[in-house]
């Protein structure tokens, strides 16, 4: 019996590997390039140690520590700079990669009835889960090796072989940990939506917990798997302890996932769905009501997460003012921006990150339409007195409201926390204005994904590639001194830096008009195209 529950795991692994023959390499190439293009740029921008020491002045403050994690600021080589500014964020992307890959081959396949069909063949009860874990683990080992040897192959002096391999191992190890976490939630939740929602919630919590503890109590950041990325001290002391911890924790998570899978029924979860009402409410009988009901749990979870994110970033402003005192470099910066304090000058940087994160649930809400189509659920709606315009319009409206709520809650959280820790708090209108100016750019992203749903439904994943590009050029644009046109390829590149700059009407108006045009075209395209079966 012990052997039979794992029978034909190898054949299933090859099957899953074939299914992921495009998806997995794209993830590996994307994350590896995300790391590999940065060190050469830093090497050309900061060729001397004196230049890099100047950058230390910018990095050595609570705001940057909260966003990027801790780093070796005393010996700020190109390697140390790359690890400090890139590793935590790239680790978060590796965690997201794990969540999406594992969910696809566990709860999503089970939800669609594929695992039931596979179970009818001579395979073990735990074979498909372990095939998924094997293939995903192999994917992250490949990512670690490609990134590690790629960084070493750049030939930059401070990017030594051990540090480069450790950098790759951190990404691979983080992926393994969240592979285990997602595999567990695939057993606990009854749906792929719940699996992704809970797993991303843990990912966000791990990042936020690390952000807070890196500032307040660095020892506590050992409790966060994202915090382990900084603890490795890549290109500095090269501490392999966190990698051992990542591998050990992931193995424990794999064992737990296997145990939970062995004791539950197929297509069931440990968090049972609550029985619904005998009769649907009037709101639920409408397309928009049904669409919102399908996304309600995720909406609430993201709303809480965005508020907590705002609070986390807002709490750093209490230490920020004391850091600036006596810092000549920042005092010179202060003189260059008349009427704005140094703390206010950090707000646009924080808002870029917050607005991009707030865009994720809005895009996911719009992409839910594609998810329902792939599961053949749209036919049931369109077979009734429901027009296509009303159907796609429901998801567009939900995405628009979603984006507004997320950016608003993050601004409220940042303002409330900053006001409580500062002697002279920020004006709420100023903070909210600095956040809401990004809303038209969010609408453009929603418009693009709506257009993809209407015109090219099989290519809706392209929005995430564009999102990663936007995040990269805006997050690192100033540090890497990209040409201005590079940032302008993203709608977020046109947003004024409030409160340092005035919130001019024209850019926001044009972005809003562009978003409306994209959404209108998506309606026409969705009306004319076939629904996939």
Short mmCIF file of C-alpha atoms in Angstrom, two decimals, residues 124-413:
data_model
loop_
_atom_site.label_atom_id
_atom_site.label_comp_id
_atom_site.label_asym_id
_atom_site.label_seq_id
_atom_site.Cartn_x
_atom_site.Cartn_y
_atom_site.Cartn_z
CA UNK A 124 -1.53 6.52 -6.75
CA UNK A 125 -3.69 8.70 -4.55
CA UNK A 126 -0.80 11.08 -3.85
CA UNK A 127 0.94 10.75 -7.22
CA UNK A 128 -0.45 13.88 -8.89
CA UNK A 129 0.28 16.14 -5.91
CA UNK A 130 3.83 14.85 -5.63
CA UNK A 131 4.35 15.12 -9.38
CA UNK A 132 3.35 18.77 -9.07
CA UNK A 133 5.74 19.28 -6.15
CA UNK A 134 8.57 17.55 -8.03
CA UNK A 135 8.13 19.56 -11.22
CA UNK A 136 7.70 22.86 -9.37
CA UNK A 137 10.72 22.14 -7.18
CA UNK A 138 12.75 21.32 -10.27
CA UNK A 139 11.61 24.59 -11.83
CA UNK A 140 12.89 26.58 -8.86
CA UNK A 141 16.18 24.66 -8.76
CA UNK A 142 16.59 25.57 -12.43
CA UNK A 143 15.75 29.19 -11.64
CA UNK A 144 18.38 29.20 -8.87
CA UNK A 145 21.08 27.78 -11.15
CA UNK A 146 20.26 29.98 -14.14
CA UNK A 147 20.21 33.12 -12.00
CA UNK A 148 23.30 32.17 -9.98
CA UNK A 149 25.55 31.25 -12.89
CA UNK A 150 24.10 34.10 -14.92
CA UNK A 151 25.10 36.67 -12.30
CA UNK A 152 28.57 35.17 -12.01
CA UNK A 153 28.89 35.15 -15.80
CA UNK A 154 28.46 38.94 -15.91
CA UNK A 155 32.11 39.17 -14.87
CA UNK A 156 31.63 41.96 -12.33
CA UNK A 157 34.29 41.78 -9.61
CA UNK A 158 32.06 41.85 -6.54
CA UNK A 159 29.67 39.27 -8.02
CA UNK A 160 31.69 36.24 -6.89
CA UNK A 161 30.59 32.66 -7.55
CA UNK A 162 29.45 31.85 -4.00
CA UNK A 163 27.44 35.04 -3.65
CA UNK A 164 25.85 34.58 -7.07
CA UNK A 165 24.84 30.99 -6.32
CA UNK A 166 23.46 32.13 -2.96
CA UNK A 167 21.44 34.86 -4.69
CA UNK A 168 19.89 32.24 -6.95
CA UNK A 169 19.39 29.86 -4.02
CA UNK A 170 17.42 32.53 -2.14
CA UNK A 171 15.01 32.85 -5.06
CA UNK A 172 14.74 29.09 -5.44
CA UNK A 173 14.33 28.55 -1.70
CA UNK A 174 11.61 31.18 -1.43
CA UNK A 175 9.81 29.49 -4.30
CA UNK A 176 10.04 26.12 -2.53
CA UNK A 177 8.57 27.56 0.69
CA UNK A 178 5.58 29.05 -1.13
CA UNK A 179 5.22 25.88 -3.17
CA UNK A 180 4.62 24.12 0.14
CA UNK A 181 2.33 26.85 1.46
CA UNK A 182 0.20 26.78 -1.69
CA UNK A 183 0.07 22.96 -1.69
CA UNK A 184 -1.33 23.11 1.86
CA UNK A 185 -3.98 25.69 0.98
CA UNK A 186 -4.89 23.60 -2.08
CA UNK A 187 -6.02 20.94 0.40
CA UNK A 188 -7.68 23.35 2.84
CA UNK A 189 -9.63 25.47 0.35
CA UNK A 190 -12.42 24.17 -1.87
CA UNK A 191 -11.55 26.35 -4.87
CA UNK A 192 -8.59 27.61 -6.86
CA UNK A 193 -9.77 31.13 -6.08
CA UNK A 194 -9.51 30.44 -2.37
CA UNK A 195 -6.13 28.74 -2.76
CA UNK A 196 -4.65 31.73 -4.58
CA UNK A 197 -6.32 34.19 -2.22
CA UNK A 198 -5.06 32.58 0.98
CA UNK A 199 -1.57 31.96 -0.42
CA UNK A 200 -1.16 35.54 -1.65
CA UNK A 201 -2.44 36.75 1.71
CA UNK A 202 0.37 34.83 3.41
CA UNK A 203 2.85 36.26 0.87
CA UNK A 204 1.71 39.82 1.54
CA UNK A 205 1.68 39.27 5.29
CA UNK A 206 5.23 37.87 5.13
CA UNK A 207 6.39 40.95 3.21
CA UNK A 208 4.59 43.41 5.52
CA UNK A 209 5.78 41.65 8.67
CA UNK A 210 9.34 41.82 7.36
CA UNK A 211 8.92 45.52 6.52
CA UNK A 212 7.78 46.35 10.05
CA UNK A 213 10.26 44.15 11.92
CA UNK A 214 13.26 45.22 9.81
CA UNK A 215 12.68 48.69 11.24
CA UNK A 216 11.43 47.96 14.76
CA UNK A 217 13.01 44.63 15.76
CA UNK A 218 15.22 42.98 13.16
CA UNK A 219 15.41 39.70 15.05
CA UNK A 220 11.66 39.16 14.59
CA UNK A 221 12.02 39.27 10.80
CA UNK A 222 13.37 35.70 11.09
CA UNK A 223 9.70 34.73 11.47
CA UNK A 224 9.00 35.82 7.88
CA UNK A 225 10.10 33.68 4.92
CA UNK A 226 10.55 36.89 2.91
CA UNK A 227 12.80 38.20 5.69
CA UNK A 228 15.13 35.23 5.15
CA UNK A 229 16.17 36.78 1.82
CA UNK A 230 17.91 39.65 3.63
CA UNK A 231 19.29 37.35 6.33
CA UNK A 232 21.33 35.49 3.71
CA UNK A 233 23.55 38.61 3.42
CA UNK A 234 24.28 37.88 -0.22
CA UNK A 235 27.59 39.25 -1.57
CA UNK A 236 28.55 40.15 1.97
CA UNK A 237 29.08 37.38 4.55
CA UNK A 238 27.14 34.89 2.34
CA UNK A 239 25.12 33.18 5.06
CA UNK A 240 23.74 29.84 3.80
CA UNK A 241 21.74 29.25 6.98
CA UNK A 242 18.49 30.73 5.60
CA UNK A 243 18.72 28.39 2.59
CA UNK A 244 18.91 25.37 4.89
CA UNK A 245 15.93 26.80 6.78
CA UNK A 246 13.97 27.32 3.54
CA UNK A 247 14.60 23.76 2.35
CA UNK A 248 13.75 22.30 5.76
CA UNK A 249 10.53 24.30 6.10
CA UNK A 250 9.47 23.47 2.55
CA UNK A 251 9.96 19.73 3.19
CA UNK A 252 7.77 20.01 6.30
CA UNK A 253 5.12 21.83 4.26
CA UNK A 254 5.29 19.14 1.55
CA UNK A 255 4.72 16.43 4.18
CA UNK A 256 1.76 18.33 5.67
CA UNK A 257 0.23 18.80 2.20
CA UNK A 258 0.59 15.08 1.48
CA UNK A 259 -1.02 14.17 4.80
CA UNK A 260 -3.96 16.52 4.26
CA UNK A 261 -4.40 15.21 0.72
CA UNK A 262 -4.47 11.63 1.98
CA UNK A 263 -7.27 12.20 4.49
CA UNK A 264 -9.67 14.35 2.47
CA UNK A 265 -12.17 13.45 -0.24
CA UNK A 266 -11.59 14.46 -3.83
CA UNK A 267 -13.02 17.92 -4.70
CA UNK A 268 -13.52 18.68 -1.01
CA UNK A 269 -11.63 21.05 1.27
CA UNK A 270 -11.17 21.36 5.02
CA UNK A 271 -12.78 24.80 4.96
CA UNK A 272 -16.23 23.75 3.86
CA UNK A 273 -18.32 26.12 1.80
CA UNK A 274 -21.24 27.52 3.75
CA UNK A 275 -24.69 26.44 2.55
CA UNK A 276 -26.28 29.18 0.49
CA UNK A 277 -29.72 30.65 0.84
CA UNK A 278 -32.71 28.76 -0.47
CA UNK A 279 -33.53 31.72 -2.70
CA UNK A 280 -31.03 34.11 -4.22
CA UNK A 281 -31.32 37.78 -3.41
CA UNK A 282 -32.35 40.22 -6.13
CA UNK A 283 -28.77 41.51 -6.33
CA UNK A 284 -27.35 38.01 -6.75
CA UNK A 285 -29.72 37.37 -9.66
CA UNK A 286 -27.99 40.09 -11.68
CA UNK A 287 -24.69 39.52 -13.58
CA UNK A 288 -22.85 42.09 -11.48
CA UNK A 289 -24.21 40.60 -8.26
CA UNK A 290 -23.07 37.11 -9.23
CA UNK A 291 -19.66 38.39 -10.38
CA UNK A 292 -19.13 40.23 -7.09
CA UNK A 293 -20.25 37.24 -5.04
CA UNK A 294 -17.61 35.11 -6.73
CA UNK A 295 -14.96 37.67 -5.79
CA UNK A 296 -16.24 38.84 -2.42
CA UNK A 297 -13.77 36.93 -0.24
CA UNK A 298 -10.79 38.00 -2.32
CA UNK A 299 -12.02 41.58 -2.35
CA UNK A 300 -12.27 41.71 1.45
CA UNK A 301 -8.88 40.05 1.90
CA UNK A 302 -7.15 42.45 -0.47
CA UNK A 303 -8.91 45.44 1.12
CA UNK A 304 -7.59 44.49 4.55
CA UNK A 305 -4.15 43.82 3.08
CA UNK A 306 -3.97 47.21 1.34
CA UNK A 307 -5.00 49.04 4.50
CA UNK A 308 -2.33 47.16 6.48
CA UNK A 309 0.22 47.94 3.75
CA UNK A 310 -0.59 51.64 4.08
CA UNK A 311 -0.30 51.44 7.87
CA UNK A 312 3.05 49.65 7.58
CA UNK A 313 4.52 52.31 5.32
CA UNK A 314 2.93 55.11 7.32
CA UNK A 315 4.51 53.89 10.56
CA UNK A 316 8.04 54.53 9.24
CA UNK A 317 7.56 58.30 9.16
CA UNK A 318 8.06 58.54 12.91
CA UNK A 319 11.73 57.51 12.55
CA UNK A 320 12.19 59.25 9.23
CA UNK A 321 12.32 62.80 10.57
CA UNK A 322 14.98 61.96 13.19
CA UNK A 323 17.09 60.30 10.50
CA UNK A 324 17.09 63.45 8.39
CA UNK A 325 18.34 65.70 11.18
CA UNK A 326 21.94 66.69 10.54
CA UNK A 327 22.13 64.88 7.19
CA UNK A 328 23.64 67.48 4.86
CA UNK A 329 22.81 65.54 1.73
CA UNK A 330 19.12 65.47 2.53
CA UNK A 331 19.13 69.08 3.63
CA UNK A 332 20.43 69.98 0.19
CA UNK A 333 17.65 67.93 -1.35
CA UNK A 334 15.19 69.76 0.87
CA UNK A 335 16.36 73.10 -0.51
CA UNK A 336 15.88 71.86 -4.06
CA UNK A 337 12.18 71.24 -3.45
CA UNK A 338 10.70 74.41 -2.03
CA UNK A 339 7.63 74.05 0.13
CA UNK A 340 8.00 70.28 0.62
CA UNK A 341 9.59 68.54 3.57
CA UNK A 342 11.94 65.61 3.12
CA UNK A 343 9.26 63.28 4.48
CA UNK A 344 6.85 64.55 1.84
CA UNK A 345 9.44 63.85 -0.84
CA UNK A 346 9.33 60.17 0.07
CA UNK A 347 5.58 59.98 -0.45
CA UNK A 348 5.72 59.66 -4.28
CA UNK A 349 8.20 56.78 -3.99
CA UNK A 350 5.94 54.96 -1.55
CA UNK A 351 2.84 55.71 -3.60
CA UNK A 352 4.37 54.20 -6.75
CA UNK A 353 4.80 50.87 -4.93
CA UNK A 354 1.40 51.08 -3.23
CA UNK A 355 -0.47 51.97 -6.42
CA UNK A 356 1.15 49.15 -8.38
CA UNK A 357 0.25 46.63 -5.67
CA UNK A 358 -3.29 48.05 -5.55
CA UNK A 359 -3.56 47.45 -9.30
CA UNK A 360 -3.10 43.70 -8.85
CA UNK A 361 -6.55 42.92 -7.32
CA UNK A 362 -8.25 45.21 -9.84
CA UNK A 363 -6.64 43.38 -12.77
CA UNK A 364 -7.45 40.03 -11.14
CA UNK A 365 -11.09 41.11 -10.81
CA UNK A 366 -11.27 41.87 -14.53
CA UNK A 367 -9.45 38.66 -15.46
CA UNK A 368 -12.03 36.67 -13.51
CA UNK A 369 -14.18 36.92 -16.63
CA UNK A 370 -11.60 34.86 -18.53
CA UNK A 371 -11.45 32.36 -15.68
CA UNK A 372 -15.20 31.83 -15.82
CA UNK A 373 -15.03 31.41 -19.60
CA UNK A 374 -12.34 28.73 -19.39
CA UNK A 375 -14.55 26.81 -16.97
CA UNK A 376 -17.48 26.96 -19.43
CA UNK A 377 -19.65 28.93 -17.02
CA UNK A 378 -20.43 31.87 -19.30
CA UNK A 379 -22.66 29.70 -21.50
CA UNK A 380 -25.08 29.27 -18.59
CA UNK A 381 -25.41 33.04 -18.22
CA UNK A 382 -25.53 33.97 -21.89
CA UNK A 383 -28.13 31.23 -22.48
CA UNK A 384 -30.47 33.35 -20.38
CA UNK A 385 -31.65 36.92 -20.88
CA UNK A 386 -28.19 38.34 -20.25
CA UNK A 387 -26.51 40.47 -22.89
CA UNK A 388 -22.77 40.29 -23.52
CA UNK A 389 -22.49 44.01 -22.90
CA UNK A 390 -24.02 43.60 -19.47
CA UNK A 391 -21.79 40.62 -18.68
CA UNK A 392 -18.43 42.21 -19.50
CA UNK A 393 -19.70 45.51 -18.11
CA UNK A 394 -20.27 43.86 -14.74
CA UNK A 395 -16.64 42.80 -14.49
CA UNK A 396 -15.39 46.19 -15.71
CA UNK A 397 -17.44 47.99 -13.04
CA UNK A 398 -16.23 45.64 -10.31
CA UNK A 399 -12.61 46.14 -11.39
CA UNK A 400 -13.03 49.94 -11.43
CA UNK A 401 -14.57 49.96 -7.95
CA UNK A 402 -11.96 47.47 -6.74
CA UNK A 403 -9.08 49.72 -7.82
CA UNK A 404 -10.66 52.79 -6.22
CA UNK A 405 -11.26 51.02 -2.90
CA UNK A 406 -7.74 49.53 -2.77
CA UNK A 407 -5.87 52.77 -3.46
CA UNK A 408 -8.18 54.68 -1.09
CA UNK A 409 -7.76 52.25 1.81
CA UNK A 410 -3.97 52.23 1.41
CA UNK A 411 -3.93 56.04 1.50
CA UNK A 412 -6.15 56.09 4.60
CA UNK A 413 -3.91 53.53 6.30
#
